[in-house]
XYZ file of C-alpha atoms in Angstrom:
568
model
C -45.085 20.710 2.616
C -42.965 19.100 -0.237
C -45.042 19.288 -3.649
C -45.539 15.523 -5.199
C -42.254 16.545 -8.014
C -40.500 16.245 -5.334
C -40.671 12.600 -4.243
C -38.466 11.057 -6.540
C -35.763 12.754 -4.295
C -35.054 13.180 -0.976
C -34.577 16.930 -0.262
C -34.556 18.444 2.729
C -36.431 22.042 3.956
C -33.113 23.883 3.754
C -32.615 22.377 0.099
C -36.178 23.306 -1.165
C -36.321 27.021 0.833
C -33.143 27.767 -1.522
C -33.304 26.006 -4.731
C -31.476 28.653 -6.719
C -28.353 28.703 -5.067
C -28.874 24.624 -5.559
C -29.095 25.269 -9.108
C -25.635 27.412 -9.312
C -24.562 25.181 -7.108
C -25.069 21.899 -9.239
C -24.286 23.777 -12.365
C -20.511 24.520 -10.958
C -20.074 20.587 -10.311
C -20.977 19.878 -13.879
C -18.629 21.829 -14.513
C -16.207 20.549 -12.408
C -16.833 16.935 -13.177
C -14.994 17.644 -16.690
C -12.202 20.294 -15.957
C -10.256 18.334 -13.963
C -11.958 17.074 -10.806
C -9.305 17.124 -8.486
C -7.952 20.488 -9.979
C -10.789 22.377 -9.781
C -11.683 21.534 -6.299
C -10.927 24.575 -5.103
C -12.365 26.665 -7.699
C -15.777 24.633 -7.378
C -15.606 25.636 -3.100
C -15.308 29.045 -3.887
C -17.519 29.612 -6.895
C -20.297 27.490 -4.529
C -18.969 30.164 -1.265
C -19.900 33.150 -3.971
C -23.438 31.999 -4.409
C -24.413 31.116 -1.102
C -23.103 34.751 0.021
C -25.044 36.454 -2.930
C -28.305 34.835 -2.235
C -28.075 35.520 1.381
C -28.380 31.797 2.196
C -28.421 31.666 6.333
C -24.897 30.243 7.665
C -27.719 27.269 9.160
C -28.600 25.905 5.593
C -25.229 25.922 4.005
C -23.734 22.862 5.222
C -26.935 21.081 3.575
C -26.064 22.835 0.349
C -22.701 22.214 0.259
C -23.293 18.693 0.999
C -25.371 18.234 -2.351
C -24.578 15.001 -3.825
C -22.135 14.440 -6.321
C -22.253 12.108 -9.598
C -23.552 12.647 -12.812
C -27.253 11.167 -12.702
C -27.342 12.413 -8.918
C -26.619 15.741 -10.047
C -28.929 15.515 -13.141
C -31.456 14.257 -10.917
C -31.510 17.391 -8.733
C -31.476 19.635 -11.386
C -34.729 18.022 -13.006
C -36.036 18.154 -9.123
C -35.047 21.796 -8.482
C -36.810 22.867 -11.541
C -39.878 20.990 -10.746
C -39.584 23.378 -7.453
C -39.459 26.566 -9.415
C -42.351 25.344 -11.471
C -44.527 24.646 -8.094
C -43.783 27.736 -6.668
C -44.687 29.652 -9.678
C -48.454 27.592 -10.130
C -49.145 28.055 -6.562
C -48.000 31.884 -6.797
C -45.139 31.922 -3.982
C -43.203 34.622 -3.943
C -39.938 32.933 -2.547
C -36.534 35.282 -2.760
C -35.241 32.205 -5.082
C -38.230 33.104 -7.131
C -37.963 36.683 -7.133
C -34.439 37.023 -7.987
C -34.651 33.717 -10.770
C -37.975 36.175 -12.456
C -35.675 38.901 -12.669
C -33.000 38.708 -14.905
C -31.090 42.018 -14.040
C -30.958 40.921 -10.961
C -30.462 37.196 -11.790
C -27.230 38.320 -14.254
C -25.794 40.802 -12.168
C -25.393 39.188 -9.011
C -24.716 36.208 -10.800
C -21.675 37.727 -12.404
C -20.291 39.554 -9.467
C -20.076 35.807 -7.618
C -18.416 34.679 -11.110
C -15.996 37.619 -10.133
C -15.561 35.922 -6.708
C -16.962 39.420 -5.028
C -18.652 38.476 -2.023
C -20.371 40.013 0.540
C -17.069 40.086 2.800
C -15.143 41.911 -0.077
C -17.966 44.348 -0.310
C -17.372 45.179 3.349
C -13.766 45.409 3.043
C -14.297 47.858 0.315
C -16.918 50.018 2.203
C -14.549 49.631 4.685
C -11.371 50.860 3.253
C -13.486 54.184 2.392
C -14.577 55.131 5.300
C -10.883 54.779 6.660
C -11.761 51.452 8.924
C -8.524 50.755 10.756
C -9.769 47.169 11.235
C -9.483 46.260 7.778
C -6.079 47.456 7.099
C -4.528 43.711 7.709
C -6.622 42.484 4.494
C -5.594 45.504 1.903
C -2.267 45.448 0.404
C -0.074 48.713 0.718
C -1.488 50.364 -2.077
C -5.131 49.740 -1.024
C -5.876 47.051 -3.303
C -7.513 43.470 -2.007
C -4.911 41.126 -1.593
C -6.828 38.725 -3.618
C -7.572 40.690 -7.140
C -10.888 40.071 -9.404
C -10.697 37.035 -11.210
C -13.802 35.681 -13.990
C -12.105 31.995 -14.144
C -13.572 30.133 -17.277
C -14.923 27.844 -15.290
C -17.435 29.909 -13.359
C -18.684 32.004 -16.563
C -19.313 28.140 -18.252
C -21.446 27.773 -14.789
C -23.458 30.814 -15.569
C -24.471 29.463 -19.019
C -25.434 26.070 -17.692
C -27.341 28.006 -14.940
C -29.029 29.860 -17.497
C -29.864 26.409 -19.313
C -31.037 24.984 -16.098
C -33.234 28.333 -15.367
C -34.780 28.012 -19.290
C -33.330 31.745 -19.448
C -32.220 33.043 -23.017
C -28.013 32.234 -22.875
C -27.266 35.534 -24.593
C -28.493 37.156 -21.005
C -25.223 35.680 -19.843
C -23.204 38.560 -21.991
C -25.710 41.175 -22.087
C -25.707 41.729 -18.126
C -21.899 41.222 -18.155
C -21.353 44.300 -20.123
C -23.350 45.528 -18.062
C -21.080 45.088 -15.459
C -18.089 45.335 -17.309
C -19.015 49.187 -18.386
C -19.740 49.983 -15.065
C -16.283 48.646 -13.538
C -14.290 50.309 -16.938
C -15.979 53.645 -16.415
C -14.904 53.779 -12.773
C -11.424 52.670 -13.443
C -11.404 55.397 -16.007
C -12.776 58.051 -13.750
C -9.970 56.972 -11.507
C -7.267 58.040 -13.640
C -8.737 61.131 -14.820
C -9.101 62.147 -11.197
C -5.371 61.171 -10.379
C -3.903 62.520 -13.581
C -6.062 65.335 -12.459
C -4.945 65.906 -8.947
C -1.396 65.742 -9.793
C -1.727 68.451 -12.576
C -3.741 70.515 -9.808
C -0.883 69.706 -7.425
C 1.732 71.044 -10.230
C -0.166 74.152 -11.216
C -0.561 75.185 -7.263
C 3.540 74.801 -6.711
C 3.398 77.285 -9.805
C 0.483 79.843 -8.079
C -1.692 79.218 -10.666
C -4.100 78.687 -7.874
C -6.939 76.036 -9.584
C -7.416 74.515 -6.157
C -10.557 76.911 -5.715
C -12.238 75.747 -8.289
C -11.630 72.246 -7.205
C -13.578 72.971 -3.464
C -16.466 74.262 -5.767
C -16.525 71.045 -7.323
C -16.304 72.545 -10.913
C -14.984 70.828 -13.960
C -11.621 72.139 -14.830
C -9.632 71.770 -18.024
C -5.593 71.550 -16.896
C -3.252 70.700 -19.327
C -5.543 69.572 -22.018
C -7.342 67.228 -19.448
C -11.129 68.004 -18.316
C -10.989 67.056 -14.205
C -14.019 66.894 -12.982
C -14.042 64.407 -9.865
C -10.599 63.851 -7.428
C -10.874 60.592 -6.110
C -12.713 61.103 -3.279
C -15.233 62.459 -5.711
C -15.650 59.725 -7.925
C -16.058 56.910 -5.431
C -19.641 58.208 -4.534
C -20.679 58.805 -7.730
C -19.197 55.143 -9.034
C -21.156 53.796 -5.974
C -24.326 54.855 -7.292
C -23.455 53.717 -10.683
C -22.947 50.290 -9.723
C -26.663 50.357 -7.857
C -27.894 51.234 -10.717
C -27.359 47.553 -12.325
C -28.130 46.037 -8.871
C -23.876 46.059 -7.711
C -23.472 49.072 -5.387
C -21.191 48.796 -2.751
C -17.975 49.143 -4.845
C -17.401 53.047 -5.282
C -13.855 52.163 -3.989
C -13.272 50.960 -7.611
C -13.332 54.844 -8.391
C -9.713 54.739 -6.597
C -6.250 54.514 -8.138
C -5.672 50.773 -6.372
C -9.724 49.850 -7.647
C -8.194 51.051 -11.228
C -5.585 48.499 -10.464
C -7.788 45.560 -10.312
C -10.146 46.418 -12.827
C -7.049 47.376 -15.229
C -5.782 43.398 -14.010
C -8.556 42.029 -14.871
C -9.445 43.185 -18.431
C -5.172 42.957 -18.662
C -4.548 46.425 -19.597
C -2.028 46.971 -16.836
C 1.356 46.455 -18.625
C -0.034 46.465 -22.207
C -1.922 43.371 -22.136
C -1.503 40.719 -25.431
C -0.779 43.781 -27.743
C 1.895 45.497 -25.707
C 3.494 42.038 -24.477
C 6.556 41.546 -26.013
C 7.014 37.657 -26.489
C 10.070 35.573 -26.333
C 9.281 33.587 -29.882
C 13.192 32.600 -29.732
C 12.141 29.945 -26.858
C 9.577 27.896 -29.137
C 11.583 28.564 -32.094
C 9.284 30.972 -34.138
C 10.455 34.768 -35.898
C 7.247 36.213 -35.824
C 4.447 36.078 -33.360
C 1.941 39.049 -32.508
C -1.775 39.756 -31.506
C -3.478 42.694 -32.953
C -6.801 43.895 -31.848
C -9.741 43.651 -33.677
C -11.902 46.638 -33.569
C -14.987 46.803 -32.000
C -17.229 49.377 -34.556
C -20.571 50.627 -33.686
C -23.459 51.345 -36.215
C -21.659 54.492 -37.013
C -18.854 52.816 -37.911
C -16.749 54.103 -35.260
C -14.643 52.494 -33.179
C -15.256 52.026 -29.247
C -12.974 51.828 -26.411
C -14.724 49.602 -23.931
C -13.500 46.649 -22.528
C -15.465 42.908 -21.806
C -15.608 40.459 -19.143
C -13.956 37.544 -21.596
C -11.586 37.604 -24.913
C -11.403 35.665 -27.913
C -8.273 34.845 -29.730
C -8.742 34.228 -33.303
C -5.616 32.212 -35.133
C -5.848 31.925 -38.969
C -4.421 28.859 -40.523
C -3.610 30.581 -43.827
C -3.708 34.064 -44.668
C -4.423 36.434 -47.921
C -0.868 38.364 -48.106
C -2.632 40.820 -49.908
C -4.855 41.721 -47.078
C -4.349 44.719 -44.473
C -7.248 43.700 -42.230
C -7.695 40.698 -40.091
C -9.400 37.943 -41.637
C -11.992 37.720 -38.795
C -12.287 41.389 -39.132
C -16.407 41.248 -40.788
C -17.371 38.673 -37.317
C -18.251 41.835 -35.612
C -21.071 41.951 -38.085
C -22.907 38.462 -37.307
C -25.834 38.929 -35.255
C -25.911 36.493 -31.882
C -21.936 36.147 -32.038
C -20.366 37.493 -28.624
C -16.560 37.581 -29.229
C -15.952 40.295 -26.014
C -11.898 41.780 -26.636
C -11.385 40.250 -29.780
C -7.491 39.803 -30.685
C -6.349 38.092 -33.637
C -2.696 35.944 -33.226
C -0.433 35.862 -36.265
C 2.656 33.441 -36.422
C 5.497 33.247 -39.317
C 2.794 35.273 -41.775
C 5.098 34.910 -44.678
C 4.699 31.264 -44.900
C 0.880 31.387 -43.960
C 0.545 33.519 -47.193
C 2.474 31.462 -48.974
C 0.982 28.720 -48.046
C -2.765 30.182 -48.903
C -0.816 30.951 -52.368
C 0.005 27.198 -53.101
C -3.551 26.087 -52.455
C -4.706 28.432 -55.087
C -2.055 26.901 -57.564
C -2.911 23.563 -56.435
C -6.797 23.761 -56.366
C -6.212 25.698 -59.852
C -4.101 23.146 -61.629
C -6.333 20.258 -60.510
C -9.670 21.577 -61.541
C -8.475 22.155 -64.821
C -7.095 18.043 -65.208
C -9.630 15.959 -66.333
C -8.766 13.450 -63.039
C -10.564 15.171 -60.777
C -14.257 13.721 -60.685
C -11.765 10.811 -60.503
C -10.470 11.965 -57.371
C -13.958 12.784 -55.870
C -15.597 9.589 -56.017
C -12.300 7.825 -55.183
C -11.211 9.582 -51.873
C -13.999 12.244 -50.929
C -17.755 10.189 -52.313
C -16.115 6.577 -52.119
C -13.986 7.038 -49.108
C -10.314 7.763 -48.535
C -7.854 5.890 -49.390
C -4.206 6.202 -49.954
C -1.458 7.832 -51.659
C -1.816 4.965 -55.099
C -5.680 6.441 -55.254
C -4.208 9.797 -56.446
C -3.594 10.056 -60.376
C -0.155 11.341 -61.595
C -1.475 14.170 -62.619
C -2.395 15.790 -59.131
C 0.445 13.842 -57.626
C 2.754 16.271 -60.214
C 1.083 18.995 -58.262
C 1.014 18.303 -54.883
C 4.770 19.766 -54.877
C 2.854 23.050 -54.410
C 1.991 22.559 -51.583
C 3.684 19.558 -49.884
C 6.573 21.741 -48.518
C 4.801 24.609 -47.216
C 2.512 22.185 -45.509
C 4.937 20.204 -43.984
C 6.931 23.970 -42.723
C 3.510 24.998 -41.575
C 2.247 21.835 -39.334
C 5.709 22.484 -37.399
C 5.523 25.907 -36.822
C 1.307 25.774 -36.147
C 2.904 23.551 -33.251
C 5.050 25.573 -31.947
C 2.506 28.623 -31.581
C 0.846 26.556 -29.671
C 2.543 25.640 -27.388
C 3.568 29.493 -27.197
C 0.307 30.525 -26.989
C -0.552 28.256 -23.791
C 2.591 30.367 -21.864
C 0.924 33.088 -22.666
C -2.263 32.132 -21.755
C -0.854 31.143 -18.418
C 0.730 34.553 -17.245
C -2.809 35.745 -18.168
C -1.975 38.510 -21.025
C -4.963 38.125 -21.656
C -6.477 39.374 -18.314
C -8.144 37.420 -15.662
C -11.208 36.627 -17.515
C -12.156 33.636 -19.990
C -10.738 33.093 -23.396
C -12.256 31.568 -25.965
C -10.133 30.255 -28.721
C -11.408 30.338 -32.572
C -8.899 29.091 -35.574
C -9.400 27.521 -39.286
C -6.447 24.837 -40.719
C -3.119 25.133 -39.077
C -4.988 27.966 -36.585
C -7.052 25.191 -35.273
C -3.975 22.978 -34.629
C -2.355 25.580 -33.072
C -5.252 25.878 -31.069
C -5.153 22.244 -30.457
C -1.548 21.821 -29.315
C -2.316 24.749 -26.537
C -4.913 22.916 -24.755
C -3.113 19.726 -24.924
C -0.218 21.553 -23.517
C -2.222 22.990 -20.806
C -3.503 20.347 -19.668
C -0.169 18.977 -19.475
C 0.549 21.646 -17.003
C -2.120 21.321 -15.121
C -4.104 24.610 -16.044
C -7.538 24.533 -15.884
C -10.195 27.453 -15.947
C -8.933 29.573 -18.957
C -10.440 28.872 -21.624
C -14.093 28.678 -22.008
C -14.809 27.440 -25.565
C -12.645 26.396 -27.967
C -14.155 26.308 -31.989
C -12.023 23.870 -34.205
C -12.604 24.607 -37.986
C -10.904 21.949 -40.742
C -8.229 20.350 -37.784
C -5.551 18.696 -39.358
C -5.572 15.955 -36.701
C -6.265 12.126 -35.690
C -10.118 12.290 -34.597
C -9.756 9.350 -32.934
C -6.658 10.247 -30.227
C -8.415 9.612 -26.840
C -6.184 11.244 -24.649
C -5.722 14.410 -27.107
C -9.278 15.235 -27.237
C -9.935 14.299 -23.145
C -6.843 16.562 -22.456
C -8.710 19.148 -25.156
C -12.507 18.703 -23.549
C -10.891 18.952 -20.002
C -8.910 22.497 -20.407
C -12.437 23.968 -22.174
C -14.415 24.509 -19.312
C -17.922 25.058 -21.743
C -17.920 23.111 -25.261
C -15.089 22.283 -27.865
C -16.353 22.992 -31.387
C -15.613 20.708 -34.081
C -15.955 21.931 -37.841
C -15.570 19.306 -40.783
C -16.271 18.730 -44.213
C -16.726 15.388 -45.910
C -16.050 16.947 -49.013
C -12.510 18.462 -47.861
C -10.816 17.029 -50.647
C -7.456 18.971 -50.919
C -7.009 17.717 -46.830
C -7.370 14.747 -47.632
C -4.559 15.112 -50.196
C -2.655 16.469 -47.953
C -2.704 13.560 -45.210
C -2.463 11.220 -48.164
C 0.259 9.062 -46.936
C -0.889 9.091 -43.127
C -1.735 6.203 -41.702
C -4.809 7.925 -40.143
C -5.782 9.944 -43.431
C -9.470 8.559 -42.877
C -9.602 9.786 -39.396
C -9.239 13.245 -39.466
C -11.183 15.456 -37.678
C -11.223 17.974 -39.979
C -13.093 15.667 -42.556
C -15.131 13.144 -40.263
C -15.723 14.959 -36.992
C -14.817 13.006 -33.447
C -17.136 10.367 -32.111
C -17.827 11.873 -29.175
C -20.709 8.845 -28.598
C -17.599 5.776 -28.805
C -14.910 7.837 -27.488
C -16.142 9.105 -24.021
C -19.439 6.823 -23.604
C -19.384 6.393 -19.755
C -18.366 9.952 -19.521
C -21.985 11.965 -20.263
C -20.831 15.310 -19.552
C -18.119 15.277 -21.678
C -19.881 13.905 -24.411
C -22.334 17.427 -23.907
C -19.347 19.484 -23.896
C -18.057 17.826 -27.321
C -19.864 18.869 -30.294
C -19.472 18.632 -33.974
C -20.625 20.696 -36.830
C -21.313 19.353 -40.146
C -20.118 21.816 -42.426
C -20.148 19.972 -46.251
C -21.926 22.386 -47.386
C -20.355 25.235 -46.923
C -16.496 23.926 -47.326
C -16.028 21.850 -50.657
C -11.987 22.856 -50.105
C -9.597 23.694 -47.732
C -9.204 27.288 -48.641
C -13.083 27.618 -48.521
C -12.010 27.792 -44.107
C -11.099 31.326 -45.074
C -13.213 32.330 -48.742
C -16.657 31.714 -46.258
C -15.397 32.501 -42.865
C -18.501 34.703 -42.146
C -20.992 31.945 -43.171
C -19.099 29.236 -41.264
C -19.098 31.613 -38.036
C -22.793 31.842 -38.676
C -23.302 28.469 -38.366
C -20.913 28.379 -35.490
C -23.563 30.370 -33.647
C -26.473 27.870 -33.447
C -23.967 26.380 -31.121
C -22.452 28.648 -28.785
């Protein structure tokens, strides 16, 4: 019997039996609808495969799923419907397996984040399979035992999961928590996988020399060869990994405990080959000298540092840097409470001028506080409005030779990281898994350039957010920020300061000087108003404030980032 919420829809039985998997599903078309519709396609049919094969839904009800409308008020109609079904069932005490796993969160996350994987129940079997030596799935393994098709987290389905979590009124940060959750688990059986092979072949060595170790080994003792405590072979470890994974509701995969399960595990975090800090980089193609990554650490309460990997990344890109720093200038965000930045990696680019360039705002903001023009200059550009370059008194005109040049060097080069950065971002140094993308000043434009080129290319489902702190851009370039809000498959941060003054200097003679997004924002309301889920995805952050200057992007990094958080 339908409950009365239901009448403003038509649903049928099949819909109503197995209104989680409608939720996922109609979160993943959200989704879709602004990454690229006809791009992500294919993603959206396997991401909405995943969830029907996680919740078990009978091969009878899935064509009814899968033919869910589409639309934006159609879908927001179902969602508001679906709900209203989880509400019903939960006043009139049902105990529906929708129910049971949606009142559950380990087992809500977890299974959640294995179909974000894009493990199904088939892959499961082939795995079981391939351990117990099943001849019949030999034709789907490649020759060194691996799946054919490797694990994958595509931005796309992990921006699902948080709109799932919205939908389900579920805390978001659940989203992370059970994925390193997962993400331990799958680590610690990749690493039991080497040990055991390092292990075997230093057994194998010491029996060719008589040493004769292998006894110990059949007594399944713990053996220290060549430095190297061995524990588990292989065929050990599988078992033990199997249980493991039960243990946060994923068993089923002790085949990950193998050398070729290392291999996909060690894909997807992007360790195999060295990842983005062992990646050399061919900076002579965009025209750059200098262009790294460096990890930043991830320090415990002890202040040690741990090892472990996470199911996304963040790239941090500073616009302008302190030369006399050793440490990353995003190295104190590991200290804000509610910010999840998984592998953090911070990109450098042509550091001498980015110092340099932090060095002439220093002069410049110096020599114009101490000229008597500058409340002038306040309530002419920043309190009265911008205007142009005849605005400016001689005085700070003088000065603006500090930093005109280095400006000017720095715009070209933030461009050309960019655009650098979205190769790389394409051959997946990174890993399989999400990126999100934080960067201040010329970092931001870097930033900016990347997803404009991506979307150029016709990339989609890499980056998940994307946080945009004092852009030196036009706020009002349609097709920059649609390309932007179409290659972030979550949200697209924008942070700006009305008070930005020494920006606003620095676009003085721009013909869009009043327009930039670092000091007004984008109208996200004018810009994209028949497009409602884009408009969600777009958000901007008022940060006056905090930033009274340009430099102030890097001086109050931590309480910008804090800010950042209400958001993401």
């Amino acid at each position: 019997m339908r409950s009365s919420s239901m009448e403003t829809l038509e649903l049928n039985d099949s819909i109503v039996h197995n209104w989680l998997a409608a939720i996922c599903i109609c979160s993943g078309r959200c989704v879709m609808a602004t990454c690229g519709a006809c791009e992500s396609h294919t993603w959206n049919e396997r991401f909405t495969q995943s969830v029907l094969e996680w919740l078990r839904v009978p091969y009878s009800e899935q064509q009814d799923l899968k033919n869910l409308p589409f639309g934006d008020a159609a879908n927001d109609m179902l969602l508001l419907a679906l709900r209203c079904r989880r509400a019903d069932e939960e006043n009139e005490d049902q105990h529906s397996s929708s129910l049971d796993i949606a009142n559950d969160p380990e087992r809500l996350y977890s299974g959640l984040t294995l179909a974000c994987l894009g493990i199904t129940a088939r892959q499961l079997e082939i795995l079981q399979g391939s351990q117990a030596g099943d001849a019949d799935q030999e034709s789907e393994l490649s020759a060194d035992g691996t799946l054919l098709r490797p694990f994958e987290y595509d931005a796309r389905s992990r921006a699902a999961a948080f709109t799932i979590s919205e939908w389900l009124e579920m805390p978001r940060q659940f989203v992370g928590i059970y994925e390193a959750r997962v993400a331990q688990t799958l680590e610690q059986a990749a690493e039991r996988a080497r040990l055991a092979d390092a292990g075997t072949k230093a057994l194998e060595e010491d029996k060719k020399r008589g040493w004769g170790w292998q006894k110990y080994l059949a007594a399944g003792a713990g053996v220290a060869v060549a430095g190297t405590l061995v524990g588990v072979t292989a065929g050990l470890a599988a078992p033990l990994m199997a249980a493991g994974m039960g243990a946060v509701g994923i068993g089923g995969l002790g085949f990950l405990a193998t050398t070729g399960g290392a291999a996909m595990v060690g894909s997807l975090f992007g360790v195999a080959g060295g990842g983005l800090i062992g990646k050399r980089f061919s900076t002579r193609m965009r025209g750059l000298r200098e262009f790294y990554f460096t990890k930043l650490p991830l320090t415990s309460g002890d202040g040690t540092t741990g090892a472990s990997h996470f199911l996304h990344a963040t790239i941090l890109v500073p616009g302008f840097i302190d030369a006399a720093a050793s440490a990353s200038p995003f190295v104190s965000l590991r200290d804000i409470l509610g910010l999840d930045l998984g592998d953090a990696f911070t990109m450098y680019f042509e550091t001498k001028e980015l110092a340099a360039l932090q060095c002439a705002f220093a002069e410049f903001v110096n020599g114009s506080v101490k000229s008597a023009a500058i409340s002038l200059i306040l309530k002419q550009t920043v309190l009265g409005g911008i205007a142009g370059a005849l605005t400016w008194p001689l005085a700070i005109l003088k000065l603006g030779q500090l930093i005109d040049t280095p400006w000017a060097v720095g715009l070209e080069r933030a461009k050309r990281a960019g655009k650098l950065l979205a190769d790389i971002l394409i051959d997946q140094a990174h890993g399989k898994r999400p990126a999100t993308l934080v960067g201040y000043s010329l970092g931001a434009l870097a930033i900016f350039t990347c997803m404009q080129e991506l979307y150029k290319r016709k990339v989609f489902g890499i980056i998940e957010t994307a946080v945009l702190l004092g852009l030196p851009a036009n706020s009002e370039n349609k097709s920059a920020w649609s390309a932007c809000c179409s290659c972030a498959s979550r949200s697209v941060i924008v942070g700006y300061s009305t008070n930005d003054w020494v920006l606003a200097f620095l676009f003085r003679t721009h013909a869009f000087c009043s327009k930039l997004a670092g000091m007004s924002g984008v109208n996200a309301e004018t810009m994209f108003k028949d497009q409602p889920l884009v408009r969600r995805k777009l958000c901007c952050l008022d940060l006056s404030e905090t930033v009274a200057q340009h430099s102030d992007y890097l001086d109050r990094l931590d309480d910008i980032m804090l800010e950042v958080t209400q958001l993401i």
